[in-house]
XYZ file of C-alpha atoms in Angstrom:
680
model
C 101.630 117.395 115.522
C 100.287 113.963 114.609
C 99.713 112.689 111.094
C 95.996 112.410 111.834
C 95.978 116.167 112.390
C 97.156 116.673 108.806
C 93.860 115.391 107.366
C 92.667 118.941 106.466
C 96.010 119.599 104.795
C 95.692 116.383 102.771
C 92.150 117.347 101.756
C 93.361 120.777 100.650
C 96.281 119.261 98.758
C 93.984 116.835 96.913
C 91.782 119.761 95.890
C 94.780 121.803 94.723
C 96.573 118.973 92.888
C 93.543 117.296 91.294
C 90.544 119.646 91.374
C 91.184 122.015 88.434
C 92.422 119.257 86.132
C 89.475 117.051 87.033
C 86.952 119.774 86.212
C 88.607 120.769 82.931
C 89.069 117.180 81.726
C 85.484 116.261 82.619
C 84.315 119.263 80.594
C 86.416 117.972 77.697
C 84.720 114.565 77.847
C 87.650 112.591 79.241
C 86.554 109.554 81.247
C 87.742 106.562 83.289
C 91.471 106.158 84.004
C 92.536 109.120 81.891
C 90.226 111.468 83.789
C 91.859 110.726 87.132
C 95.425 110.064 85.943
C 95.705 113.287 83.932
C 94.075 115.552 86.525
C 97.298 116.281 88.419
C 99.413 116.952 85.282
C 96.741 119.310 83.956
C 96.425 121.015 87.357
C 100.207 121.464 87.403
C 100.047 123.191 84.019
C 97.146 125.395 85.060
C 98.759 126.459 88.335
C 102.273 127.078 87.044
C 101.155 128.930 83.905
C 98.657 131.018 85.838
C 101.409 131.978 88.278
C 103.480 133.303 85.367
C 100.625 135.332 83.845
C 98.973 136.881 86.921
C 101.808 139.305 87.861
C 101.359 141.022 84.489
C 97.656 141.469 85.289
C 98.300 142.791 88.767
C 96.372 139.882 90.306
C 97.639 137.778 93.183
C 98.259 134.055 92.839
C 95.869 132.705 95.457
C 93.511 129.750 95.882
C 90.636 132.023 94.802
C 92.279 133.123 91.536
C 93.360 129.521 90.901
C 89.826 128.220 91.414
C 88.097 130.950 89.409
C 90.455 130.600 86.465
C 90.051 126.819 86.473
C 86.261 127.073 86.458
C 86.423 129.632 83.650
C 88.737 127.394 81.645
C 86.412 124.426 82.174
C 83.468 126.521 80.925
C 85.421 127.505 77.786
C 86.386 123.878 77.131
C 82.798 122.719 77.589
C 81.516 125.437 75.265
C 84.081 124.543 72.600
C 83.151 120.876 72.884
C 79.450 121.655 72.469
C 80.070 123.943 69.486
C 82.213 121.345 67.744
C 79.527 118.729 68.302
C 76.814 121.055 66.973
C 78.650 121.753 63.712
C 77.514 118.436 62.317
C 79.116 115.148 61.463
C 80.912 116.558 58.417
C 83.310 118.443 60.666
C 84.040 115.338 62.718
C 84.563 113.302 59.578
C 87.115 115.900 58.481
C 88.904 115.549 61.805
C 88.903 111.760 61.583
C 90.724 111.928 58.260
C 93.769 112.888 60.313
C 93.035 111.144 63.588
C 90.615 109.749 66.126
C 88.953 112.055 68.674
C 88.482 109.290 71.245
C 90.931 108.293 73.958
C 91.708 104.613 74.465
C 90.086 104.386 77.879
C 86.957 106.208 76.844
C 86.120 102.731 75.528
C 85.389 99.549 77.531
C 88.303 97.754 79.183
C 89.446 94.317 78.108
C 88.850 92.312 81.292
C 91.006 89.297 80.372
C 88.055 87.001 81.187
C 87.619 88.454 84.684
C 84.141 88.880 86.175
C 82.755 92.405 85.842
C 82.931 93.164 89.572
C 86.577 92.088 89.707
C 87.435 94.125 86.634
C 85.905 97.237 88.187
C 87.973 96.786 91.330
C 91.330 96.211 89.661
C 92.168 99.807 88.783
C 91.254 101.139 92.263
C 93.364 98.337 93.750
C 96.183 99.156 91.324
C 96.244 102.688 92.735
C 95.425 101.928 96.383
C 98.156 99.263 96.692
C 101.090 101.586 95.892
C 99.401 104.552 97.588
C 99.324 102.723 100.913
C 102.853 101.344 100.580
C 104.555 104.502 99.310
C 102.567 106.734 101.649
C 103.482 104.550 104.627
C 107.159 104.574 103.702
C 107.144 108.347 103.324
C 105.396 108.849 106.643
C 107.850 106.521 108.376
C 110.781 108.280 106.714
C 109.573 111.787 107.543
C 108.856 110.870 111.160
C 106.825 113.921 112.162
C 104.679 115.995 109.762
C 106.746 119.034 110.755
C 110.143 117.464 110.040
C 111.999 118.484 106.914
C 114.929 117.276 104.866
C 118.208 118.245 106.531
C 119.903 119.033 103.207
C 121.123 122.324 101.791
C 118.619 122.306 98.882
C 115.820 122.596 101.379
C 116.885 126.076 102.485
C 115.711 127.217 99.072
C 112.681 124.977 98.643
C 111.044 125.778 101.984
C 111.748 129.491 101.651
C 110.476 129.490 98.058
C 107.127 128.053 99.122
C 106.958 130.647 101.911
C 107.878 133.432 99.466
C 105.082 132.493 97.058
C 102.504 132.206 99.830
C 103.523 135.581 101.287
C 103.978 137.617 98.103
C 101.225 135.841 96.089
C 103.681 135.766 93.192
C 104.708 132.316 92.007
C 106.101 133.169 88.595
C 108.844 130.789 87.516
C 110.356 133.665 85.528
C 111.361 135.600 88.654
C 111.459 133.088 91.524
C 115.229 132.820 91.122
C 116.976 132.959 94.469
C 114.169 134.799 96.293
C 115.683 138.291 96.352
C 115.286 141.327 94.093
C 118.955 141.172 93.132
C 118.807 137.543 91.998
C 115.500 137.293 90.180
C 115.776 134.643 87.471
C 114.018 131.586 86.100
C 113.492 128.640 88.398
C 111.017 125.774 87.836
C 108.247 126.702 90.251
C 105.319 124.382 89.505
C 105.784 122.248 92.605
C 106.368 125.279 94.819
C 103.282 127.005 93.393
C 100.894 124.200 94.284
C 102.380 123.663 97.733
C 102.148 127.399 98.421
C 98.444 127.207 97.547
C 98.091 124.458 100.157
C 99.725 126.762 102.726
C 97.394 129.623 101.806
C 94.292 127.437 101.755
C 94.811 125.440 104.946
C 97.075 127.638 107.054
C 99.491 124.792 107.847
C 103.208 125.448 108.187
C 105.463 125.284 105.151
C 107.175 121.995 106.183
C 103.793 120.310 106.739
C 102.478 121.478 103.362
C 105.633 120.294 101.599
C 105.496 116.878 103.285
C 101.810 116.436 102.481
C 102.310 117.509 98.861
C 105.309 115.216 98.504
C 103.341 112.232 99.801
C 100.512 113.008 97.403
C 102.874 113.238 94.431
C 104.752 110.045 95.253
C 101.921 107.883 96.575
C 99.014 108.924 94.326
C 100.133 110.935 91.284
C 103.010 108.555 90.449
C 100.918 105.323 90.521
C 98.132 106.930 88.482
C 100.691 108.156 85.988
C 102.228 104.676 85.720
C 98.855 102.999 85.214
C 98.101 105.475 82.446
C 101.433 104.804 80.727
C 100.934 101.042 80.749
C 97.414 101.418 79.352
C 99.069 103.036 76.316
C 102.148 100.843 75.918
C 100.632 97.405 76.571
C 96.907 97.995 76.327
C 93.826 99.008 78.272
C 93.595 95.596 79.892
C 92.980 94.612 83.485
C 96.077 92.550 84.332
C 98.670 94.997 82.894
C 97.013 97.912 84.695
C 97.070 96.017 87.979
C 100.711 95.055 87.433
C 101.602 98.677 86.695
C 100.212 99.802 90.024
C 101.675 97.123 92.253
C 105.128 97.099 90.644
C 105.645 100.868 90.607
C 105.808 100.806 94.421
C 108.787 98.440 94.443
C 111.352 100.464 92.505
C 113.880 102.267 94.665
C 114.953 104.644 91.892
C 111.642 106.461 92.062
C 109.845 107.873 93.938
C 111.982 107.272 97.032
C 115.409 108.308 95.743
C 114.485 111.912 94.954
C 113.314 112.406 98.537
C 116.123 110.477 100.201
C 118.766 112.373 98.213
C 118.998 116.089 97.709
C 116.217 116.723 98.489
C 115.150 117.159 94.842
C 111.512 118.205 95.154
C 111.164 119.671 91.616
C 112.566 116.477 90.045
C 110.282 114.430 92.278
C 107.230 116.350 91.051
C 108.241 116.313 87.382
C 109.135 112.621 87.194
C 105.813 111.739 88.855
C 104.137 113.341 85.808
C 106.516 111.884 83.207
C 104.782 108.494 82.611
C 101.469 110.231 81.914
C 103.098 112.629 79.451
C 104.904 109.758 77.720
C 101.679 107.771 77.527
C 99.923 110.698 75.847
C 102.690 110.973 73.249
C 102.408 107.251 72.518
C 98.657 107.485 72.008
C 98.837 110.718 70.030
C 101.186 109.015 67.551
C 98.910 105.993 67.207
C 101.355 103.549 68.776
C 98.979 102.013 71.315
C 97.862 98.420 70.645
C 94.247 99.544 70.286
C 95.006 102.189 67.655
C 97.679 100.718 65.410
C 98.628 103.873 63.480
C 95.434 105.918 64.036
C 96.492 109.317 65.302
C 94.672 110.677 68.341
C 93.720 114.340 68.113
C 92.505 114.293 71.716
C 95.763 112.821 73.023
C 97.713 115.386 71.019
C 95.779 118.259 72.570
C 96.194 116.759 76.037
C 99.929 116.379 75.433
C 100.133 120.070 74.608
C 98.217 120.825 77.814
C 100.489 118.687 80.000
C 103.861 119.848 78.647
C 103.896 123.331 80.302
C 103.384 121.817 83.742
C 106.088 119.233 83.086
C 108.556 121.888 81.902
C 107.788 124.243 84.797
C 108.107 121.384 87.279
C 111.600 120.694 85.949
C 112.907 121.290 82.387
C 115.299 118.325 82.537
C 112.316 115.989 82.732
C 110.898 117.535 79.572
C 114.196 116.656 77.884
C 113.875 113.136 79.261
C 110.450 112.983 77.608
C 111.979 114.107 74.305
C 114.604 111.375 74.596
C 112.154 108.605 75.497
C 109.653 109.695 72.842
C 112.311 109.542 70.125
C 111.909 105.761 69.627
C 108.127 106.253 69.550
C 108.398 108.716 66.662
C 110.890 106.418 64.944
C 108.561 103.480 65.547
C 105.736 105.293 63.793
C 107.992 106.047 60.814
C 109.110 102.409 60.617
C 105.520 101.234 60.762
C 104.536 103.520 57.886
C 107.448 102.194 55.828
C 106.526 98.603 56.623
C 102.858 99.034 55.753
C 103.628 100.845 52.505
C 106.246 98.430 51.206
C 104.398 95.401 52.503
C 101.324 96.403 50.539
C 99.103 96.472 53.633
C 98.154 100.138 53.249
C 98.607 102.185 50.105
C 97.792 105.357 52.098
C 100.847 104.955 54.349
C 103.210 107.950 54.368
C 106.745 106.671 55.077
C 108.467 109.726 53.561
C 106.369 112.157 55.595
C 107.056 110.326 58.833
C 110.722 110.006 57.975
C 110.885 113.788 57.657
C 108.962 114.148 60.933
C 111.509 111.958 62.695
C 114.465 113.919 61.290
C 112.878 117.207 62.375
C 112.089 115.750 65.788
C 115.679 114.577 66.223
C 116.932 118.026 65.260
C 114.666 119.804 67.733
C 115.688 117.369 70.457
C 119.388 117.942 69.733
C 119.001 121.732 69.890
C 117.048 121.492 73.150
C 119.647 119.062 74.520
C 122.423 121.574 73.865
C 120.592 124.720 74.970
C 118.370 123.702 77.897
C 121.001 122.705 80.411
C 122.169 124.207 83.690
C 125.546 125.620 84.601
C 127.950 122.910 85.678
C 129.612 125.188 88.225
C 127.796 123.246 90.951
C 128.079 119.763 89.431
C 130.737 117.901 91.418
C 129.438 114.381 90.730
C 131.932 111.964 89.236
C 131.725 108.320 88.077
C 131.941 105.785 90.881
C 131.549 102.272 89.436
C 132.293 99.950 86.516
C 130.223 99.448 83.387
C 129.392 95.890 84.414
C 128.054 96.948 87.798
C 126.011 99.757 86.204
C 124.391 97.279 83.797
C 123.572 94.979 86.692
C 121.970 97.856 88.595
C 119.891 98.787 85.562
C 118.555 95.270 85.024
C 118.066 94.662 88.758
C 116.230 97.953 89.442
C 118.953 98.679 91.993
C 120.616 101.981 91.014
C 123.090 103.780 93.245
C 124.206 100.600 94.976
C 120.784 99.441 96.166
C 120.127 95.759 96.826
C 119.089 93.883 93.691
C 115.316 93.648 93.336
C 115.215 89.981 92.337
C 111.545 89.843 91.405
C 111.867 92.966 89.277
C 115.052 91.557 87.742
C 113.231 88.371 86.685
C 110.216 90.299 85.399
C 112.383 92.798 83.516
C 114.378 90.030 81.829
C 111.112 88.247 80.984
C 109.798 91.513 79.561
C 112.918 91.915 77.436
C 112.338 88.376 76.173
C 108.714 89.190 75.288
C 109.728 92.424 73.536
C 112.435 90.550 71.635
C 109.934 87.887 70.557
C 107.639 90.656 69.323
C 110.500 92.865 68.188
C 108.680 94.081 65.115
C 105.986 95.751 67.237
C 107.784 96.412 70.536
C 111.355 97.367 69.598
C 110.654 100.997 70.492
C 109.730 99.939 74.049
C 113.134 98.272 74.325
C 114.834 101.367 72.940
C 113.310 103.627 75.609
C 114.808 101.302 78.216
C 118.159 101.301 76.410
C 118.278 105.105 76.267
C 117.676 105.481 80.008
C 120.126 102.672 80.732
C 122.867 104.201 78.601
C 122.441 107.593 80.268
C 122.745 106.032 83.716
C 125.665 103.822 82.718
C 127.591 106.736 81.186
C 127.058 109.101 84.114
C 127.891 106.507 86.767
C 130.756 104.582 85.145
C 132.342 106.471 82.242
C 135.374 108.703 82.586
C 135.018 112.463 82.822
C 135.010 114.152 79.431
C 133.018 116.022 76.824
C 130.955 112.984 75.783
C 129.758 112.290 79.329
C 128.889 115.963 79.764
C 127.120 116.069 76.391
C 124.869 113.161 77.336
C 124.270 113.832 81.027
C 125.069 117.511 81.661
C 121.337 118.225 81.452
C 121.136 116.528 84.861
C 124.301 118.150 86.325
C 126.167 114.895 85.531
C 124.382 113.541 88.590
C 123.818 109.780 88.815
C 120.964 110.168 91.304
C 118.838 112.223 88.933
C 119.305 109.763 86.071
C 118.734 106.783 88.355
C 115.308 108.233 89.141
C 114.341 108.074 85.447
C 114.981 104.338 85.122
C 111.661 103.152 86.664
C 109.667 105.064 84.029
C 111.015 102.893 81.198
C 111.705 99.761 83.234
C 108.064 99.487 84.280
C 106.681 98.631 80.788
C 109.144 95.732 80.486
C 108.386 94.524 84.022
C 104.662 94.579 83.277
C 105.222 92.695 80.042
C 107.123 90.139 82.096
C 104.346 89.913 84.698
C 101.726 89.411 81.999
C 103.899 86.733 80.382
C 104.245 84.899 83.732
C 100.497 84.930 84.360
C 99.900 83.927 80.756
C 102.203 80.919 81.139
C 100.221 79.877 84.205
C 96.968 80.031 82.267
C 98.440 78.015 79.395
C 99.747 75.460 81.862
C 96.301 75.175 83.436
C 94.695 74.646 80.027
C 97.186 71.988 79.046
C 96.868 70.031 82.282
C 93.081 70.255 82.594
C 91.214 66.920 82.150
C 89.505 66.250 78.850
C 86.126 65.399 80.473
C 84.950 68.506 82.346
C 81.487 67.184 83.297
C 80.511 67.254 86.951
C 79.612 63.570 86.883
C 82.985 62.601 85.464
C 84.790 64.588 88.141
C 82.694 62.994 90.915
C 83.634 59.498 89.756
C 87.340 60.271 90.246
C 89.126 59.579 93.554
C 89.384 62.592 95.849
C 93.162 62.941 95.501
C 92.909 62.941 91.744
C 90.102 65.512 91.817
C 92.376 67.770 93.856
C 95.227 67.297 91.386
C 92.925 68.152 88.521
C 91.516 71.161 90.338
C 94.978 72.713 90.524
C 95.289 73.298 86.745
C 91.783 74.785 86.648
C 92.706 77.123 89.489
C 96.018 78.004 87.836
C 94.300 78.940 84.617
C 91.580 81.086 86.202
C 91.817 84.842 85.461
C 91.395 85.723 89.158
C 94.485 83.621 89.867
C 96.438 85.818 87.453
C 95.365 88.897 89.395
C 96.334 87.237 92.669
C 99.767 86.314 91.280
C 100.346 89.913 90.213
C 99.464 91.109 93.725
C 101.881 88.577 95.212
C 104.615 89.787 92.875
C 103.945 93.317 94.079
C 104.223 92.248 97.698
C 107.454 90.427 96.881
C 109.062 93.623 95.573
C 108.792 95.138 99.053
C 111.638 93.065 100.473
C 115.132 94.224 101.303
C 115.428 96.182 98.057
C 113.933 99.297 99.582
C 115.531 98.972 103.000
C 118.567 101.083 102.194
C 116.695 103.976 100.680
C 114.170 103.807 103.539
C 116.995 104.107 106.080
C 118.504 106.987 104.121
C 115.182 108.821 104.092
C 114.842 108.466 107.844
C 118.359 109.794 108.369
C 117.814 112.786 106.100
C 114.585 113.854 107.840
C 115.676 113.134 111.416
C 115.700 116.136 113.748
C 118.505 115.512 116.227
C 120.993 117.338 118.417
C 123.604 117.121 115.648
C 121.410 117.381 112.524
C 123.375 118.875 109.620
C 120.988 121.715 108.743
C 119.035 122.564 111.916
C 119.603 120.955 115.310
C 116.886 120.597 117.929
C 118.241 123.643 119.796
C 118.390 125.752 116.648
C 114.841 124.853 115.669
C 113.645 125.623 119.207
C 115.235 129.059 118.950
C 113.673 129.698 115.546
C 110.249 128.895 116.984
C 110.782 131.648 119.593
C 111.695 134.280 117.004
C 108.123 135.538 116.337
C 107.837 136.506 120.010
C 111.148 138.375 119.889
C 111.343 140.016 116.472
C 108.588 142.454 115.403
C 106.882 141.736 112.078
C 108.597 143.727 109.361
C 112.071 143.483 110.865
C 114.773 141.443 109.127
C 117.023 138.763 110.610
C 120.536 138.241 109.292
C 122.463 135.013 109.549
C 124.747 132.618 107.724
C 122.464 130.741 105.303
C 124.806 127.761 105.273
C 124.115 127.121 108.962
C 120.339 126.952 108.423
C 119.752 130.394 109.933
C 117.950 131.517 106.758
C 115.118 129.098 107.530
C 113.906 131.785 109.925
C 111.785 132.848 106.923
C 109.996 129.536 106.344
C 109.843 128.470 109.999
C 109.371 131.730 111.909
C 107.788 134.016 109.290
C 110.504 136.657 109.503
C 112.414 138.062 106.547
C 116.095 137.320 106.135
C 118.827 138.918 104.068
C 119.918 135.662 102.380
C 116.922 133.344 101.931
C 119.052 130.970 99.854
C 122.620 129.729 100.110
C 123.291 130.897 96.547
C 122.214 134.062 94.772
C 123.346 137.582 94.030
C 123.394 140.149 96.842
C 122.985 143.898 96.776
C 125.764 146.012 98.251
C 123.714 146.578 101.412
C 122.958 142.852 101.789
C 126.598 141.917 101.337
C 127.611 144.562 103.850
C 125.308 143.024 106.420
C 126.589 139.506 105.780
C 130.209 140.595 106.035
C 130.111 143.330 108.688
C 126.930 143.105 110.777
C 128.913 142.651 113.999
C 130.575 146.037 113.377
C 127.342 147.924 113.985
C 128.671 149.513 117.192
C 131.446 151.448 115.436
C 131.013 151.284 111.641
C 128.632 154.007 110.360
C 128.143 152.338 106.956
C 126.952 149.173 108.685
C 124.584 151.211 110.855
C 123.113 152.787 107.734
C 122.618 149.395 106.061
C 120.993 147.999 109.194
C 118.585 150.923 109.398
C 117.722 150.835 105.680
C 117.071 147.081 105.710
C 115.590 147.018 109.253
C 118.071 144.227 109.940
C 118.291 144.770 113.692
C 118.561 141.076 114.543
C 120.982 138.222 113.913
C 120.994 134.467 114.423
C 124.288 132.915 115.423
C 124.264 129.160 114.730
C 128.022 128.748 115.018
C 130.354 127.713 112.215
C 128.929 124.275 111.376
C 127.704 124.580 107.774
C 125.518 122.117 105.893
C 127.671 122.698 102.818
C 131.017 124.507 103.215
C 131.435 127.589 101.066
C 134.536 129.043 99.430
C 134.026 132.396 101.137
C 132.984 132.420 104.791
C 130.434 134.903 106.075
C 132.577 136.982 108.432
C 129.935 139.358 109.726
C 129.033 137.153 112.696
C 132.443 136.161 114.072
C 132.319 138.537 117.038
C 128.943 137.234 118.162
C 130.245 133.973 119.566
C 132.225 135.551 122.403
C 129.842 138.556 122.656
C 132.732 140.951 122.062
C 130.901 143.103 119.509
C 129.970 146.520 120.956
C 126.398 147.762 120.610
C 124.999 144.233 120.316
C 123.195 142.317 123.064
C 122.091 138.709 123.435
C 118.301 138.431 123.711
C 117.709 134.649 123.551
C 119.584 131.373 123.393
C 118.913 127.637 123.381
C 121.293 124.982 124.653
């Protein structure tokens, strides 16, 4: 299958990931950047919450139910908006006592002196630039649209998408480990939307997952970053352009979550995180345009985005709580400063101080309670503090090559934030929090303090490395704006005093050229061009390592760790051999359980982990005894497990207890069992 043949799948994925949110936000009156950037986060909330509710109503989770509910929700939002507007200006004045109902980018953009046509192009370029680069890197790394990550996590992820598409039940409350015996909570938002793509377009599960992953990394992530920068630095042309072009040059995200793991839920959640953080910043009145005016609209949108973020991955919601802590503290400090400085007698420093204390308490409780079991958390520190700090500043986590341009821009951004410490200290603190978490997990000794800080992420350096770009980006953009600003100042200082055309014509040609350089340097279009060049410069050797890793993880070869070429070829023959409704047993650690996602046949153990019923465990431990063990015969008949896949003893992740029910298959010594197909 060629990538061109995936065009219908991409079209379906765009509709699934953006359509509902776009309709609902348009009905709410959201416009410009916010309309597009928040569509995917809102769609994620709609899809994942709907998947939880529908089983209680006896309704299937399908593209039709998803579309109808979204249209109904948009109609309700539009009706509420009209009713609020019809109730007169007194009601709106009452609302404005507590906050503004407008979003920042529902107002005109500050074009930094750029011509109108250039200003209108900058945001599309800011999204198209990273979309092309990230999308191209993903496509190159995946190889074929039908390839999949050869890592043990993917046994679950691919089968989970298949399970949702087949059962039309995508509830995160029961997705668990995909069997009746192991129903439990698992963040299902990403799986829900990708299952809708499978149902809508009919493509295979691996194709749908690859297409959805590209869309999240190459489109949702850049839009989310642009939205964040519009709130931290301002709704201005140059910062928005810098946000887009620089977000494609950070190896920590989006590439690392696909090259390692593969951690699809984290990948989806972190792609939404900048947008959620930007909404919190605006809701609290910390954007440059607001300066302490609360935003009711941003607050409501934050509440709408949070369910999707939590159901994509709860650890990312905790990351949001951590990063938003300095924002809440910043608001409290501002209230104190305005009150005691005499600038605003209506400031409420005590109220905001209490809000911050309550917020810190809620965050602490969530930090202690919302964390996974560390039974499967083998990651240990691997470097020194000094090296960790260098990786943080150089946007080079997990041993990547230092991103020199990002290093310079980040240091410049730290300088700018330090110069404007009174207004931007909370931006620095977000960066410090993420940096400390990464430094502790990657370089501190094992102990309770390391687990307290980083156990939310399984004490895994990769997961925390992926959070760094979210808070590094604002500093890098500040640095990029400072660089372009210095160029403009330099151009102004060096420009000739007499700007008349006649005066310039009287000068020698060489001198006219020398004097044209400062004018060119100071032109706003030059600033945009410099930002684009900086973005291109970030694509050097920094990303080479993670690109190579991605290609290795997705390569389908004779000795691939999860499924080899022969094993995949055999799986593709299974539908012609095994009747629909029959069950195939196999060792899930050898990749045999992917018979469900790849060949559309049920399996006893659709995930490497999970609880088993007595019958399921009997099959896994004694299936090859069917010719002489009556209890095994009974289990086989009850489960219709007449078939087995023998992929040898090479396991993608070795287990403590081997599955012994397939040992006699290798030499075909098991009575009552016959070989029906083989590859290689």
